[in-house]
Each structure stands twice: as structure tokens, then as C-alpha cells.
Amino acid sequence: MKRVCQTVLLALALGAGATPSYAVADPRPVDPFVPGINEDPQLATAWQHWQAKAIDDYAISVRLSCFCAPRAAVRTVVRDDRIVKVTRGDHRLRAGRGWSMDGLYIMIREALAEADSVDVSYTPRGVPKSIAIDPDRMAADEETYYTVTLERL
């Protein structure tokens, strides 16, 4: 009985100073997207719309589709420009595996610079709701598609 009480007390003591349930041991700062002088106009406009909303706390789900095994979407919780929780289904992932809005804009910029074809559809809020990237038009089955959903917290 004494051992059970000690275990319960230890668990309570450790839990008393615990961080909120959405936090992880090492939150990762969001890499900021800064539009350049020669930025794609559609991308720059979408970013401006997003910035105008001043949304600091959100959850973003990104589902990757390709000619590969299907996977669940990656859900990332961002609070005050820090990635605090990343999950795929019931599995917790490292913060570096998550997405932020700035991270999506950076990915789109890089794809526009490197891929043969990039097609992005944005919401009025500036959120890229679908992204299709074809690195090489002459190659088959290497295209990637992303579907994005955003939730304000």
C-alpha cells in the first residue's frame, strides 16, 4: 500500500508543474517567409492576405498524395509562431516534421524555382488549399499533391 501511495504522490507532484497538453519539450520556431523583390505575384498576394489576418494560433493539416503508400494527414499546432505539436493520426511526430503557413509558402517558392509545373489554389484568406507539384513533365508518377486545411484555435 505504501508503495502505491508513493507512486501516486510522485505522479501528482510531477504533473503539478506540467506544461499545457499542447506543448512539447522543445517547441520549434516557425521559419518566417519574407517575399522577395521578384516573388511570384500570386504567392506574394496570398502571403499578404494571410499576414493581414494576423492569425497567431492555428492548427494546419497537410495531406500528401502521390504515387506512394497512402498516409494520414500531418496535423500541426502553431501558437505564437512556434510549432508546439505535430501528429499523424494517433502518432506524435517531432516538431520539425510539421508544417506552418510560412513553411508552406517557402515550399511553394522553392517548387516554383525548381519544378516544371506548380499549380496552387488559395483561399481568400491566403491559405494554399491545394498544391500540385510536377518536378519533371517528362517523367511519370513523380508528381506530389498537397491538400491543406486550416483551423483557428
mmCIF file of C-alpha atoms in Angstrom:
data_model
loop_
_atom_site.group_PDB
_atom_site.id
_atom_site.type_symbol
_atom_site.label_atom_id
_atom_site.label_comp_id
_atom_site.label_asym_id
_atom_site.label_seq_id
_atom_site.Cartn_x
_atom_site.Cartn_y
_atom_site.Cartn_z
ATOM 1 C CA MET A 1 0.000 0.000 0.000
ATOM 2 C CA LYS A 2 2.831 2.382 0.901
ATOM 3 C CA ARG A 3 4.491 1.850 -2.498
ATOM 4 C CA VAL A 4 1.209 2.590 -4.338
ATOM 5 C CA CYS A 5 0.743 5.844 -2.377
ATOM 6 C CA GLN A 6 4.301 6.926 -3.136
ATOM 7 C CA THR A 7 3.763 6.253 -6.838
ATOM 8 C CA VAL A 8 0.524 8.244 -6.868
ATOM 9 C CA LEU A 9 2.110 11.135 -4.967
ATOM 10 C CA LEU A 10 5.085 11.175 -7.315
ATOM 11 C CA ALA A 11 2.788 11.260 -10.353
ATOM 12 C CA LEU A 12 0.780 14.099 -8.826
ATOM 13 C CA ALA A 13 3.902 16.052 -7.936
ATOM 14 C CA LEU A 14 5.337 15.691 -11.431
ATOM 15 C CA GLY A 15 2.013 16.569 -13.029
ATOM 16 C CA ALA A 16 1.576 19.689 -10.908
ATOM 17 C CA GLY A 17 4.223 21.617 -12.817
ATOM 18 C CA ALA A 18 3.467 20.118 -16.213
ATOM 19 C CA THR A 19 3.183 22.309 -19.259
ATOM 20 C CA PRO A 20 -0.127 22.554 -21.135
ATOM 21 C CA SER A 21 -1.164 19.430 -23.033
ATOM 22 C CA TYR A 22 -0.467 21.013 -26.427
ATOM 23 C CA ALA A 23 3.190 21.711 -25.653
ATOM 24 C CA VAL A 24 6.188 19.567 -26.480
ATOM 25 C CA ALA A 25 9.576 19.505 -24.813
ATOM 26 C CA ASP A 26 11.236 21.691 -27.442
ATOM 27 C CA PRO A 27 8.831 23.858 -29.484
ATOM 28 C CA ARG A 28 10.288 24.844 -32.812
ATOM 29 C CA PRO A 29 10.124 28.437 -34.043
ATOM 30 C CA VAL A 30 8.466 28.930 -37.408
ATOM 31 C CA ASP A 31 10.896 29.835 -40.193
ATOM 32 C CA PRO A 32 9.499 33.147 -41.476
ATOM 33 C CA PHE A 33 8.562 33.626 -45.104
ATOM 34 C CA VAL A 34 9.652 37.007 -46.445
ATOM 35 C CA PRO A 35 8.590 37.807 -50.005
ATOM 36 C CA GLY A 36 11.440 38.800 -52.284
ATOM 37 C CA ILE A 37 11.523 41.509 -54.950
ATOM 38 C CA ASN A 38 10.957 39.001 -57.775
ATOM 39 C CA GLU A 39 8.428 36.870 -55.878
ATOM 40 C CA ASP A 40 5.636 35.115 -57.748
ATOM 41 C CA PRO A 41 2.751 37.648 -57.635
ATOM 42 C CA GLN A 42 0.134 35.057 -56.671
ATOM 43 C CA LEU A 43 2.310 33.777 -53.808
ATOM 44 C CA ALA A 44 3.122 37.296 -52.559
ATOM 45 C CA THR A 45 -0.551 38.288 -52.646
ATOM 46 C CA ALA A 46 -1.597 35.142 -50.755
ATOM 47 C CA TRP A 47 1.045 35.827 -48.098
ATOM 48 C CA GLN A 48 -0.167 39.434 -47.757
ATOM 49 C CA HIS A 49 -3.752 38.220 -47.264
ATOM 50 C CA TRP A 50 -2.546 35.768 -44.604
ATOM 51 C CA GLN A 51 -0.492 38.437 -42.830
ATOM 52 C CA ALA A 52 -3.445 40.863 -42.833
ATOM 53 C CA LYS A 53 -5.470 38.359 -40.792
ATOM 54 C CA ALA A 54 -2.812 38.357 -38.007
ATOM 55 C CA ILE A 55 -3.562 34.757 -37.040
ATOM 56 C CA ASP A 56 -1.002 33.548 -34.485
ATOM 57 C CA ASP A 57 -2.708 30.406 -33.158
ATOM 58 C CA TYR A 58 -3.892 27.772 -35.612
ATOM 59 C CA ALA A 59 -3.835 24.101 -36.495
ATOM 60 C CA ILE A 60 -2.954 23.134 -40.036
ATOM 61 C CA SER A 61 -3.469 19.709 -41.593
ATOM 62 C CA VAL A 62 -1.475 18.786 -44.678
ATOM 63 C CA ARG A 63 -2.279 15.621 -46.605
ATOM 64 C CA LEU A 64 0.277 14.417 -49.133
ATOM 65 C CA SER A 65 -0.930 12.439 -52.142
ATOM 66 C CA CYS A 66 1.440 10.876 -54.606
ATOM 67 C CA PHE A 67 2.155 7.573 -56.304
ATOM 68 C CA CYS A 68 3.145 6.132 -52.931
ATOM 69 C CA ALA A 69 1.501 4.392 -49.996
ATOM 70 C CA PRO A 70 -1.404 6.423 -48.567
ATOM 71 C CA ARG A 71 -0.726 8.185 -45.259
ATOM 72 C CA ALA A 72 -2.782 10.173 -42.823
ATOM 73 C CA ALA A 73 -2.526 13.951 -42.845
ATOM 74 C CA VAL A 74 0.094 15.676 -40.693
ATOM 75 C CA ARG A 75 -1.618 17.989 -38.196
ATOM 76 C CA THR A 76 0.482 20.801 -36.771
ATOM 77 C CA VAL A 77 -0.493 23.113 -33.917
ATOM 78 C CA VAL A 78 1.134 26.550 -34.088
ATOM 79 C CA ARG A 79 0.943 29.000 -31.192
ATOM 80 C CA ASP A 80 2.676 32.393 -31.249
ATOM 81 C CA ASP A 81 4.767 31.408 -34.303
ATOM 82 C CA ARG A 82 6.059 28.236 -32.649
ATOM 83 C CA ILE A 83 5.242 24.684 -33.692
ATOM 84 C CA VAL A 84 4.104 23.104 -30.437
ATOM 85 C CA LYS A 85 2.555 19.792 -31.508
ATOM 86 C CA VAL A 86 2.728 17.592 -34.601
ATOM 87 C CA THR A 87 0.713 14.400 -35.114
ATOM 88 C CA ARG A 88 -0.085 11.945 -37.897
ATOM 89 C CA GLY A 89 -3.146 10.014 -36.890
ATOM 90 C CA ASP A 90 -2.543 8.865 -33.307
ATOM 91 C CA HIS A 91 1.249 9.188 -33.562
ATOM 92 C CA ARG A 92 3.224 12.116 -32.217
ATOM 93 C CA LEU A 93 5.954 13.440 -34.535
ATOM 94 C CA ARG A 94 8.953 15.716 -33.979
ATOM 95 C CA ALA A 95 8.261 19.439 -34.369
ATOM 96 C CA GLY A 96 10.499 19.517 -37.442
ATOM 97 C CA ARG A 97 8.068 17.196 -39.276
ATOM 98 C CA GLY A 98 5.234 19.715 -39.021
ATOM 99 C CA TRP A 99 4.001 22.451 -41.310
ATOM 100 C CA SER A 100 3.333 26.113 -40.717
ATOM 101 C CA MET A 101 1.797 28.607 -43.102
ATOM 102 C CA ASP A 102 5.229 30.168 -43.592
ATOM 103 C CA GLY A 103 6.665 26.705 -44.247
ATOM 104 C CA LEU A 104 4.075 26.119 -46.961
ATOM 105 C CA TYR A 105 4.899 29.455 -48.602
ATOM 106 C CA ILE A 106 8.600 28.566 -48.530
ATOM 107 C CA MET A 107 7.879 25.146 -50.065
ATOM 108 C CA ILE A 108 5.802 26.775 -52.828
ATOM 109 C CA ARG A 109 8.581 29.305 -53.533
ATOM 110 C CA GLU A 110 11.156 26.509 -53.832
ATOM 111 C CA ALA A 111 8.856 24.449 -56.059
ATOM 112 C CA LEU A 112 8.237 27.442 -58.339
ATOM 113 C CA ALA A 113 12.001 27.854 -58.710
ATOM 114 C CA GLU A 114 12.791 24.184 -59.346
ATOM 115 C CA ALA A 115 9.773 22.271 -60.710
ATOM 116 C CA ASP A 116 8.484 22.190 -64.271
ATOM 117 C CA SER A 117 4.906 22.786 -63.115
ATOM 118 C CA VAL A 118 3.351 24.139 -59.917
ATOM 119 C CA ASP A 119 -0.375 24.746 -59.522
ATOM 120 C CA VAL A 120 -1.644 26.315 -56.288
ATOM 121 C CA SER A 121 -5.191 27.198 -55.312
ATOM 122 C CA TYR A 122 -5.531 29.728 -52.478
ATOM 123 C CA THR A 123 -8.469 30.623 -50.229
ATOM 124 C CA PRO A 124 -9.441 34.312 -49.881
ATOM 125 C CA ARG A 125 -7.528 34.235 -46.574
ATOM 126 C CA GLY A 126 -4.315 33.341 -48.429
ATOM 127 C CA VAL A 127 -4.216 29.701 -47.341
ATOM 128 C CA PRO A 128 -2.980 27.349 -50.086
ATOM 129 C CA LYS A 129 -5.817 24.802 -50.114
ATOM 130 C CA SER A 130 -4.293 22.612 -52.831
ATOM 131 C CA ILE A 131 -0.778 22.381 -54.217
ATOM 132 C CA ALA A 132 0.245 20.261 -57.208
ATOM 133 C CA ILE A 133 3.949 19.944 -58.000
ATOM 134 C CA ASP A 134 5.353 18.209 -61.068
ATOM 135 C CA PRO A 135 9.158 18.309 -60.864
ATOM 136 C CA ASP A 136 9.650 16.933 -64.399
ATOM 137 C CA ARG A 137 6.951 16.883 -67.077
ATOM 138 C CA MET A 138 8.856 14.204 -68.966
ATOM 139 C CA ALA A 139 8.888 11.780 -66.025
ATOM 140 C CA ALA A 140 5.878 9.757 -64.948
ATOM 141 C CA ASP A 141 4.428 9.290 -61.477
ATOM 142 C CA GLU A 142 6.713 11.662 -59.550
ATOM 143 C CA GLU A 143 4.074 14.361 -59.015
ATOM 144 C CA THR A 144 3.080 15.353 -55.486
ATOM 145 C CA TYR A 145 -0.195 16.841 -54.342
ATOM 146 C CA TYR A 146 -0.912 18.543 -51.034
ATOM 147 C CA THR A 147 -4.317 19.280 -49.564
ATOM 148 C CA VAL A 148 -4.358 21.837 -46.757
ATOM 149 C CA THR A 149 -6.992 22.603 -44.142
ATOM 150 C CA LEU A 150 -6.705 25.302 -41.522
ATOM 151 C CA GLU A 151 -8.389 25.602 -38.138
ATOM 152 C CA ARG A 152 -8.147 28.669 -35.925
ATOM 153 C CA LEU A 153 -7.505 27.955 -32.272
#
